[in-house]
XYZ file of C-alpha atoms in Angstrom:
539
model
C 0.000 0.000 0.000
C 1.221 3.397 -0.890
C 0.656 6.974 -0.909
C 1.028 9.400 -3.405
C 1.665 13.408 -3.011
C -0.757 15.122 -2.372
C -1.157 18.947 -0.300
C -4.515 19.116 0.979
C -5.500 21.508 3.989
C -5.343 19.969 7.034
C -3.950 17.167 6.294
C 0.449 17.192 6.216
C 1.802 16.627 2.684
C 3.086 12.645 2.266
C 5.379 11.350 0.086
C 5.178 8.240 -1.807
C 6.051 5.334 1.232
C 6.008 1.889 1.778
C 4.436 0.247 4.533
C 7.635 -2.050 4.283
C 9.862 0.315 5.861
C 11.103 -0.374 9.262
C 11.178 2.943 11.160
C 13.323 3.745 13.715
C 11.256 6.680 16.082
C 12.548 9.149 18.267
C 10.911 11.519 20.516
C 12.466 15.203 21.653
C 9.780 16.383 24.223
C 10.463 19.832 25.622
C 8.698 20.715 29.217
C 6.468 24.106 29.587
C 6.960 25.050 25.899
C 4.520 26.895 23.525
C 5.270 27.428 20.103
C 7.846 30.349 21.031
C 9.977 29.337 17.824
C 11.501 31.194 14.894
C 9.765 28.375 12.681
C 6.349 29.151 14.278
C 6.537 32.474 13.708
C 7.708 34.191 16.768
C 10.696 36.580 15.909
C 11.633 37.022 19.675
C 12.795 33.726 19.494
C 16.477 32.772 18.912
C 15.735 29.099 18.032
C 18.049 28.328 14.439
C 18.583 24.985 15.121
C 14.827 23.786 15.717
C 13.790 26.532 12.748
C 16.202 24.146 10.387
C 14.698 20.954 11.952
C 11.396 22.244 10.625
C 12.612 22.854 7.302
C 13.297 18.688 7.121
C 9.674 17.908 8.269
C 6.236 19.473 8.846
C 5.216 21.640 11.061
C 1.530 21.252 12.736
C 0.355 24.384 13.749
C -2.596 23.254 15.513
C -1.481 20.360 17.990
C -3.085 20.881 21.459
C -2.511 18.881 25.122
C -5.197 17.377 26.635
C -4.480 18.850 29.869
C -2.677 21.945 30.852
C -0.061 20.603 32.967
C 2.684 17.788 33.244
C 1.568 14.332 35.095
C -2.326 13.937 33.987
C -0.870 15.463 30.101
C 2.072 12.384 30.439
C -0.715 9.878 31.391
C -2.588 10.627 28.776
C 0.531 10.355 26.643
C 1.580 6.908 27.681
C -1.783 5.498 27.737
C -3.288 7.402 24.774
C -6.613 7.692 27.104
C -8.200 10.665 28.604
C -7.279 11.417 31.978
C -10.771 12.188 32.920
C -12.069 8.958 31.792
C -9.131 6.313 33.836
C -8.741 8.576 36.925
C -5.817 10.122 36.557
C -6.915 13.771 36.219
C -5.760 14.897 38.826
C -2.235 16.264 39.012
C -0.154 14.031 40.991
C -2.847 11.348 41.906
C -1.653 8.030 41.735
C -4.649 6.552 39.873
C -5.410 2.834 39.001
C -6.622 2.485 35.608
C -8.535 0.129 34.085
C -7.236 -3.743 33.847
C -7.019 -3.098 29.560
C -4.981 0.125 30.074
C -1.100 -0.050 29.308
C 1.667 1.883 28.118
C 1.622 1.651 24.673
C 5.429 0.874 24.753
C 4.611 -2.277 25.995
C 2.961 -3.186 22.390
C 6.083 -1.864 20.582
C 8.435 -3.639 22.710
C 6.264 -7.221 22.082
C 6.884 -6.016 18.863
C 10.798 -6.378 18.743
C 11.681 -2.724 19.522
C 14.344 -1.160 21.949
C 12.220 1.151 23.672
C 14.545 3.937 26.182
C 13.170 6.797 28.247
C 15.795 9.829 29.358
C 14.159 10.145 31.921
C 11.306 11.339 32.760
C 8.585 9.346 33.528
C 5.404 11.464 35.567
C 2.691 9.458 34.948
C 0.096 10.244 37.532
C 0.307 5.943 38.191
C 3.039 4.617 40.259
C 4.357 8.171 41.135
C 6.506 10.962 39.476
C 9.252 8.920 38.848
C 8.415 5.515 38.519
C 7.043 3.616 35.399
C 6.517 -0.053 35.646
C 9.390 -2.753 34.409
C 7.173 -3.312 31.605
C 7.473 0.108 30.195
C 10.828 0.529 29.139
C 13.813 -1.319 28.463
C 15.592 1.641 30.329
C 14.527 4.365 31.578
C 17.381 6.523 33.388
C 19.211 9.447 32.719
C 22.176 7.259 30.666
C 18.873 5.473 28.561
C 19.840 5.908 24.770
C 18.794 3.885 21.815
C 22.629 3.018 21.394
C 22.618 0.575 24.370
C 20.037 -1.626 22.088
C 21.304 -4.866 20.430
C 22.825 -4.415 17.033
C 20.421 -3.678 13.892
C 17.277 -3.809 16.883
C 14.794 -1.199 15.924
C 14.282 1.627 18.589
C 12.131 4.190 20.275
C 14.065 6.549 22.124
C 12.676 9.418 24.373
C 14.273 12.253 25.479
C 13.027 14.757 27.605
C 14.430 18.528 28.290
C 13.619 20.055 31.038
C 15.455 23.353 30.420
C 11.951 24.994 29.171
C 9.920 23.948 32.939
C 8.527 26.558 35.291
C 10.762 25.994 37.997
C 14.146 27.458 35.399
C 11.829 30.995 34.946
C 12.420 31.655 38.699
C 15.068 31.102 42.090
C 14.736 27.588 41.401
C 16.935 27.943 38.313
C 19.402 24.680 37.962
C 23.112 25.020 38.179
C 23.242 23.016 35.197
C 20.602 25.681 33.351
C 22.105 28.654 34.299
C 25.837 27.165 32.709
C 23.586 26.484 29.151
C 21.914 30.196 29.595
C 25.685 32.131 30.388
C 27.257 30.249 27.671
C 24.629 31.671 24.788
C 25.758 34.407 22.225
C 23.073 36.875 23.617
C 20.296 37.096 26.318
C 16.737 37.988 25.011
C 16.533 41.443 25.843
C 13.083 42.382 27.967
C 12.950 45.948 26.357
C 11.665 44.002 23.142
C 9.472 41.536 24.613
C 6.199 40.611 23.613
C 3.737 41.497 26.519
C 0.463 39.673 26.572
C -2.396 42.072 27.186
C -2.955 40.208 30.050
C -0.366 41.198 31.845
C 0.551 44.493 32.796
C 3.705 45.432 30.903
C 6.133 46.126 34.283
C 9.914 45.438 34.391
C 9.340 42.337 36.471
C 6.856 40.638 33.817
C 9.345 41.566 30.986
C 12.267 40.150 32.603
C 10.445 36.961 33.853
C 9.462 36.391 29.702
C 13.192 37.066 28.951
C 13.877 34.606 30.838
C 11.751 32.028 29.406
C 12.787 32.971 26.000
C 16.896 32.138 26.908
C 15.574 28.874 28.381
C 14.063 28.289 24.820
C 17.435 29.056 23.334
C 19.344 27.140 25.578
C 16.867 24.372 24.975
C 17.765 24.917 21.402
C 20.730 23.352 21.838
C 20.327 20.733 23.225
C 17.687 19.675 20.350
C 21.016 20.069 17.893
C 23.065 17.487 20.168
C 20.528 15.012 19.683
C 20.171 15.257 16.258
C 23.696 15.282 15.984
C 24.208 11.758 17.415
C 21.791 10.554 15.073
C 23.483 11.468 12.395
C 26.729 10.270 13.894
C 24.879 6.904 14.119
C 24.192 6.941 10.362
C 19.953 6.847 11.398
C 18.605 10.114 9.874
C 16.982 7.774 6.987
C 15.477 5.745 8.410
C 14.202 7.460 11.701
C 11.076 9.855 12.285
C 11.655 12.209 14.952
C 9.383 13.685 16.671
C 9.474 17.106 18.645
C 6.944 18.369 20.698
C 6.081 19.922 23.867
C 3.966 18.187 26.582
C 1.987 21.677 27.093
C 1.618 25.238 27.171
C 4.165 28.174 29.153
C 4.522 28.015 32.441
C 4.122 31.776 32.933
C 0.390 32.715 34.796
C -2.538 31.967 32.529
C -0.455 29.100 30.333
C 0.053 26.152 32.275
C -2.519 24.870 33.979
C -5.121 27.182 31.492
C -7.920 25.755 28.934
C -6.371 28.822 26.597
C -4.201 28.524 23.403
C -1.104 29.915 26.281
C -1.833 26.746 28.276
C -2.649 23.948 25.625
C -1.766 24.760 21.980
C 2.166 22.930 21.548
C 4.898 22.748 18.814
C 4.769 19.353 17.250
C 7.632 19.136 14.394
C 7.993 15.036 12.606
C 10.461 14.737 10.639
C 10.175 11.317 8.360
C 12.682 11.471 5.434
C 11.176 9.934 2.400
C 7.255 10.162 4.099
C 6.801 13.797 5.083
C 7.167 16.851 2.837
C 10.297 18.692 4.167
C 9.648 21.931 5.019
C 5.149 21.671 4.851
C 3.164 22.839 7.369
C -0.069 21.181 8.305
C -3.092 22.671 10.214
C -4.410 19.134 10.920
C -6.510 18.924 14.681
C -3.695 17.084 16.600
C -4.494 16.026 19.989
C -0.918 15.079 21.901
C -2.376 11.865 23.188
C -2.225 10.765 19.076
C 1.548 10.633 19.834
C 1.232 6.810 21.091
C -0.799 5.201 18.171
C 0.824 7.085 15.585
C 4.112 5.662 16.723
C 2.182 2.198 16.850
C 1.304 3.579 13.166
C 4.458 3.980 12.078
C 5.898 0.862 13.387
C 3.515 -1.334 12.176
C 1.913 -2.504 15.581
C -2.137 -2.313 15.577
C -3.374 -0.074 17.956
C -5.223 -1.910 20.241
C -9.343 -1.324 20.380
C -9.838 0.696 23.973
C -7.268 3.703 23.386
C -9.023 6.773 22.624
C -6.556 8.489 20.700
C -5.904 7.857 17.301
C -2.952 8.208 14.903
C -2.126 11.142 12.579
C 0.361 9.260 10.616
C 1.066 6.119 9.016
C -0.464 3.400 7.389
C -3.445 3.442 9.877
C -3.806 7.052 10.215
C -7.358 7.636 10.709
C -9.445 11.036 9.538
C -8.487 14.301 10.536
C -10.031 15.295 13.851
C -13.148 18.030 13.936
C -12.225 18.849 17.309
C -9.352 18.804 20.304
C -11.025 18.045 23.885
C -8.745 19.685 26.697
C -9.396 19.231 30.882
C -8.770 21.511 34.185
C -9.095 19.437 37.155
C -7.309 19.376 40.430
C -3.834 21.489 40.237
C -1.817 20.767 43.156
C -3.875 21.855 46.202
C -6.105 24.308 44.050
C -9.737 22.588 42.968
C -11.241 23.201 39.982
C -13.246 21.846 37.381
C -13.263 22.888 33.706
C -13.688 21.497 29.914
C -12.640 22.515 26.894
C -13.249 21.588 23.380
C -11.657 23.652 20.409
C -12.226 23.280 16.653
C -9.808 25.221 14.126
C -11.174 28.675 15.011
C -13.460 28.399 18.014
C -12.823 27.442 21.735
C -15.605 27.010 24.411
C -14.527 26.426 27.674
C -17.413 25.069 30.262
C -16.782 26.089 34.043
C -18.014 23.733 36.197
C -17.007 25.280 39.406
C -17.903 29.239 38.187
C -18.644 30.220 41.551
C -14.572 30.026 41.916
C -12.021 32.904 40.952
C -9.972 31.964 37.988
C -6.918 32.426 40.119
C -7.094 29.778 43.735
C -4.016 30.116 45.347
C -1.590 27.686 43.883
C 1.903 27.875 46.083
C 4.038 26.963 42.827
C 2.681 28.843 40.975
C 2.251 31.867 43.216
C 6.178 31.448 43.086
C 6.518 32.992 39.999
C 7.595 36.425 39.721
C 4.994 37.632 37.263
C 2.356 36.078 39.241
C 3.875 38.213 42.729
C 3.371 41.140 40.664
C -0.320 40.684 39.057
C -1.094 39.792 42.428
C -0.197 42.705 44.141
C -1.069 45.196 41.064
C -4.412 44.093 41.762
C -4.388 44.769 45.445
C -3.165 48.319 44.439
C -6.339 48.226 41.894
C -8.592 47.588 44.816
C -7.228 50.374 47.344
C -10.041 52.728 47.766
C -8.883 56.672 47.143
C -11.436 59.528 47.151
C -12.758 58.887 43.577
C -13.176 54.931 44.789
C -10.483 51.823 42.988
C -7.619 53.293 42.095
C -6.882 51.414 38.580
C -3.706 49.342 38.103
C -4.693 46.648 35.771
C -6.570 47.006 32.679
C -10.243 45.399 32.010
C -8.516 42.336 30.137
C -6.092 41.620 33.155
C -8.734 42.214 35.734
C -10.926 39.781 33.402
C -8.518 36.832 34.782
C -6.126 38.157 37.624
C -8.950 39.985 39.808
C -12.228 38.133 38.794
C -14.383 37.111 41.990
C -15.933 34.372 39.927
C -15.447 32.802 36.412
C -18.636 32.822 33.763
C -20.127 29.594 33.542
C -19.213 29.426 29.880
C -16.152 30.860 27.676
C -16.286 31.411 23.599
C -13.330 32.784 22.193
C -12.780 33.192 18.171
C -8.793 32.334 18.204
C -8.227 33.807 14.741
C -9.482 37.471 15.177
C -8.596 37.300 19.499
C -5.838 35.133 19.159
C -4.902 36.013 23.263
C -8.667 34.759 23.873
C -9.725 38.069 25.662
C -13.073 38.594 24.351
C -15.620 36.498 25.438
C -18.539 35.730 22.636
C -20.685 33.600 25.259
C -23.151 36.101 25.320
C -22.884 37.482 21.929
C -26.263 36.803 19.995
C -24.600 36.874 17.005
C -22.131 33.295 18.322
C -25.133 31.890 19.214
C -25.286 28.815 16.721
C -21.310 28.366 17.214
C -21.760 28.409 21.223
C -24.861 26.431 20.936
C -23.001 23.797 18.567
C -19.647 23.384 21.101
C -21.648 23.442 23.635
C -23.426 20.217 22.694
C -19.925 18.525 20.966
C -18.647 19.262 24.820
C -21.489 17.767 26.905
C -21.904 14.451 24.446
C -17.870 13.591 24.746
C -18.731 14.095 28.652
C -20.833 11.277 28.215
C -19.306 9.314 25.350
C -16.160 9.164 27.663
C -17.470 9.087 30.982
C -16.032 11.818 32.263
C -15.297 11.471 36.190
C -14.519 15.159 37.153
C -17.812 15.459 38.995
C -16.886 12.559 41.471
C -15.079 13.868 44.320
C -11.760 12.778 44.530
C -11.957 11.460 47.597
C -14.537 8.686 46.451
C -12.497 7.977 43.408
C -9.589 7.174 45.471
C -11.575 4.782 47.696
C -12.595 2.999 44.463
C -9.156 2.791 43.131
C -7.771 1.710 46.093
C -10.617 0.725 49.084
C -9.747 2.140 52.565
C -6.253 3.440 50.925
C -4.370 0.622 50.503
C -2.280 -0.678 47.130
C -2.810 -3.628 46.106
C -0.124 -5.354 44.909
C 0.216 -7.927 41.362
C -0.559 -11.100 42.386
C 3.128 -13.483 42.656
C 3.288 -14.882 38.772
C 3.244 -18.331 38.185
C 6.469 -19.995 35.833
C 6.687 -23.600 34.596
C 9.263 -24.971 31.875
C 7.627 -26.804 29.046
C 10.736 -28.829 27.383
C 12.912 -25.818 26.377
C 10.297 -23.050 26.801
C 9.745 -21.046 29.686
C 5.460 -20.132 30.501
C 4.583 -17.586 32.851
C 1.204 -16.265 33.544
C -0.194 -14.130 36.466
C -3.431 -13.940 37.941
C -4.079 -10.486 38.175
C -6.301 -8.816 35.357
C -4.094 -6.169 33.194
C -1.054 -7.517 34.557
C 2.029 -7.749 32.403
C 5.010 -9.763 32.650
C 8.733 -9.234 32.603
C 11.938 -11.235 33.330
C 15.621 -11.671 33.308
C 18.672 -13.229 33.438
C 21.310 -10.714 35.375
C 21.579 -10.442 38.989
C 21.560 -7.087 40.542
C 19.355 -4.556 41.645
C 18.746 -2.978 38.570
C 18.921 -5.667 36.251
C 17.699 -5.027 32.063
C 13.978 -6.635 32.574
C 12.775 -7.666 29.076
C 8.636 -7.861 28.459
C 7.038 -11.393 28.589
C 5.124 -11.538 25.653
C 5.450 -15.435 24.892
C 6.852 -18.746 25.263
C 10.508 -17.796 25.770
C 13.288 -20.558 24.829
C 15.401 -21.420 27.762
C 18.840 -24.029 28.020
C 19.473 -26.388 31.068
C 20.797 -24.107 33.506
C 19.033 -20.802 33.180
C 18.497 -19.080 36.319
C 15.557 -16.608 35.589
C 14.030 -14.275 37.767
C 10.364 -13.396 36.753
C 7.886 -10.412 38.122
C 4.167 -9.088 37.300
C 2.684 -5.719 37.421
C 0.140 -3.408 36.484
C -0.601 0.358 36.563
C -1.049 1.384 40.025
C -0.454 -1.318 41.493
C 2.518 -2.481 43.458
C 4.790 -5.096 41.590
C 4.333 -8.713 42.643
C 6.833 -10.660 44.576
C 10.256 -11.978 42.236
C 9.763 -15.561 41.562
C 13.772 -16.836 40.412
C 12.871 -20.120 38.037
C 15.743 -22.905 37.423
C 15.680 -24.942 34.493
């Protein structure tokens, strides 16, 4: 099967490709990153070595996260589910999925591929830095797809943190500040872009200057990647992948149902497959990551995942609409949905009665949140002709609001910042009417469980609080082959040969052949869910 040229909008431009070729598939995933690139537009940005990436593959210019922030937009990543719909909505929350739900490396590994993770893992499962054995063949900050066996195909993560909320701030790493000194020139706040959300102070123009030199430091660090690849001799036959895993983390980004918070760069580069240097305005939700890699490598993507693929042989149609989720961040409560075509967004407040901004004591760390914060308790001081003005109408809209509207319509084309709302515009009425009924049928269609409180979810994940563990798996030797099953629903299997504490665990997905003399050690687990008791097998 084959596909010829062809340029139509909304879809990316493919090349004539075989379904033959064995791709190799690497992902570059950049924390707290919207598309502040040269190639995107933005001419603040000092980004040359991504720009040039772009030129070699196809830019999407409307790729979106499902959730605003980092662990429930990674478990929908890993799962290709919604967050809302397997518990795991909540940032940090430890949820238990359903028995069918994996990581869809597992399917690629059963598959024959090396699969490596550098290193971050922040699923919202087994906690922020644990996957499960199955996941990953490694997954540590020395995981690289040259540690797999010769000729093995591979999908290799790497993740750069350079770009995260905690760099814009004090927090700044030793190792980020060294990338940051050593650039040509600092972004210079004078020339900054200033939202019109923000009032356009000192403090807010340094604290985007800063975010802008973590982009170009970032920038970098993209190139040495790249670079090894083509040390390695594996540009040909490798689609790469960059993307970010959501919006800015500067105040109404992260964490925000807003283009800020959830519209992404997503470059692919797939010599041979992809148009270099086309740009697509395909719907791309970032959960389509995991079955387009299944795509790509040939694997079928199994029936419950609610994503679907954007590329490869079973790329499916074009999406209408992106569906994006506010629920619990950190210690703040909240409750919102989102659903965006290619102009419109309507976001539904569930908890309206709320202020946009709950105190959040991250992200109250941020210096351009300090300084909305207290230009708005200036705004409120009473003089003799009443408020004494700080902010304008469009930053009281968010920063001083005692309550949000129940719903949000915002025409991203003509208010591109999403300051006007057209909820109550009789002249939106058929688009708000028309959103509003995509939004509440995917409530349904998915089951959305933002309305339970989390405190019952977590009793029906895990009954008075306590993990349950994979049940101990059970190993026999048939002749020469090794059979292990476990009795746990959704469990998956892995073993090995090496001693040690951190031994390379490869994925039971079969029979496996074994000589007299094997010692093999075997284990069983399952998304949140404590790994079962080692169970060492002698043949």
């Amino acid at each position: 099967m084959t596909r010829r040229e062809f340029s139509v909008l909304g879809a990316a431009p493919f090349l004539q490709t075989s379904s033959a070729k064995k791709w190799n598939i690497l992902w570059i995933s950049i924390e707290d990153i919207s598309p502040t690139l040269g190639c995107y537009g933005d001419a603040y940005a000092k980004t040359p070595r991504v720009d040039h990436f772009a030129t070699e593959g196809v830019r999407y210019d409307n790729a979106h996260s499902v959730y605003p922030v980092c662990a429930p937009s990674r478990s929908s990543i890993i799962t290709g589910m919604y967050p809302a719909t397997i518990g795991s909505h909540h940032m940090r929350s430890l949820a238990v999925p359903p028995p069918e739900v994996k990581c869809f490396t597992e399917y690629l590994r059963a598959a024959g591929y090396y699969c490596s993770n550098n290193a971050k893992t922040d699923y919202n499962f087994n906690g922020p830095s644990n996957a499960p054995l199955s996941a990953w063949d490694d997954s540590s900050n020395t995981a690289h797809w040259r540690n797999r066996e010769k000729d093995q195909p591979f999908f290799s993560v790497f993740n750069i943190q350079t770009t995260h909320e905690s760099q814009l701030r004090d927090l700044r790493s030793e190792r980020t500040k060294k990338l940051i000194e050593a650039l040509p020139k600092k972004a210079d706040p004078a020339k900054a872009a200033v939202p019109p959300y923000y009032a356009d102070t000192p403090v807010i123009r340094k604290n985007i200057a800063d975010y802008y030199d973590t982009v170009a430091a970032m920038d970098g660090e993209v190139q040495a990647i790249l670079r090894q690849l083509d040390e390695d001799g594996l540009r040909e036959n490798t689609v790469v992948f960059f993307w970010g895993d959501h919006g800015w983390g500067m105040p109404r980004g992260k964490r925000w149902l807003y283009d800020s918070g959830t519209r992404v760069p997503l470059i692919v580069r797939a010599p041979g497959m992809l148009k270099p240097g086309s740009n697509s305005d395909e719907l791309v939700s970032l959960f389509d990551l995991g079955p387009t890699v299944l795509s790509l490598a040939g694997v079928p993507i199994p029936r419950h995942m609610q994503a679907q693929p954007f590329l490869g042989e079973q790329k499916a149609r074009p999406r209408e609409y992106v569906f994006m989720a506010r629920d619990r961040m950190d210690e703040a409560y909240d409750m919102i949905r989102s659903v965006r075509d290619k102009r419109f967004r309507y976001n539904r407040n569930y908890q309206w009665q709320k202020p946009y901004l709950l105190y959040n004591d991250y992200m109250d760390a941020m210096p351009a949140m300090k300084q909305m914060r207290s230009l708005f308790k200036e705004s409120m001081h009473l003089g003799p002709q009443g408020p004494n003005p700080k902010l304008t109408p469009a930053q009281l809209a968010f920063f001083g609001a005692a309550q949000k509207p129940k719903e949000e319509l915002y025409d991203t084309v003509t208010d591109p910042h999403e300051i006007q709302n057209l909820a109550d515009r009789p002249e939106h009425q058929t688009t708000l009417q028309k959103l509003r009924k995509v939004h509440e049928e995917f409530m349904k269609r998915t089951r959305d469980l933002g309305e339970v409180p989390e405190a019952e979810l977590v009793e029906r994940m895990r009954p008075g609080g306590k993990w349950q563990t994979t049940e101990k798996p059970v190993a026999k030797i048939s002749g020469t082959k090794l059979e292990v099953s476990c009795a746990t629903a959704g469990s998956s299997l892995v073993y090995t040969q090496q001693s040690g504490e951190k031994p390379h665990w490869k994925l039971y997905s079969g029979p496996v052949s074994v000589r007299k003399g094997d010692r093999l050690r075997v284990r069983a687990c399952r998304l949140g869910y404590l790994d079962s008791e080692e169970v060492q097998v002698t043949t």
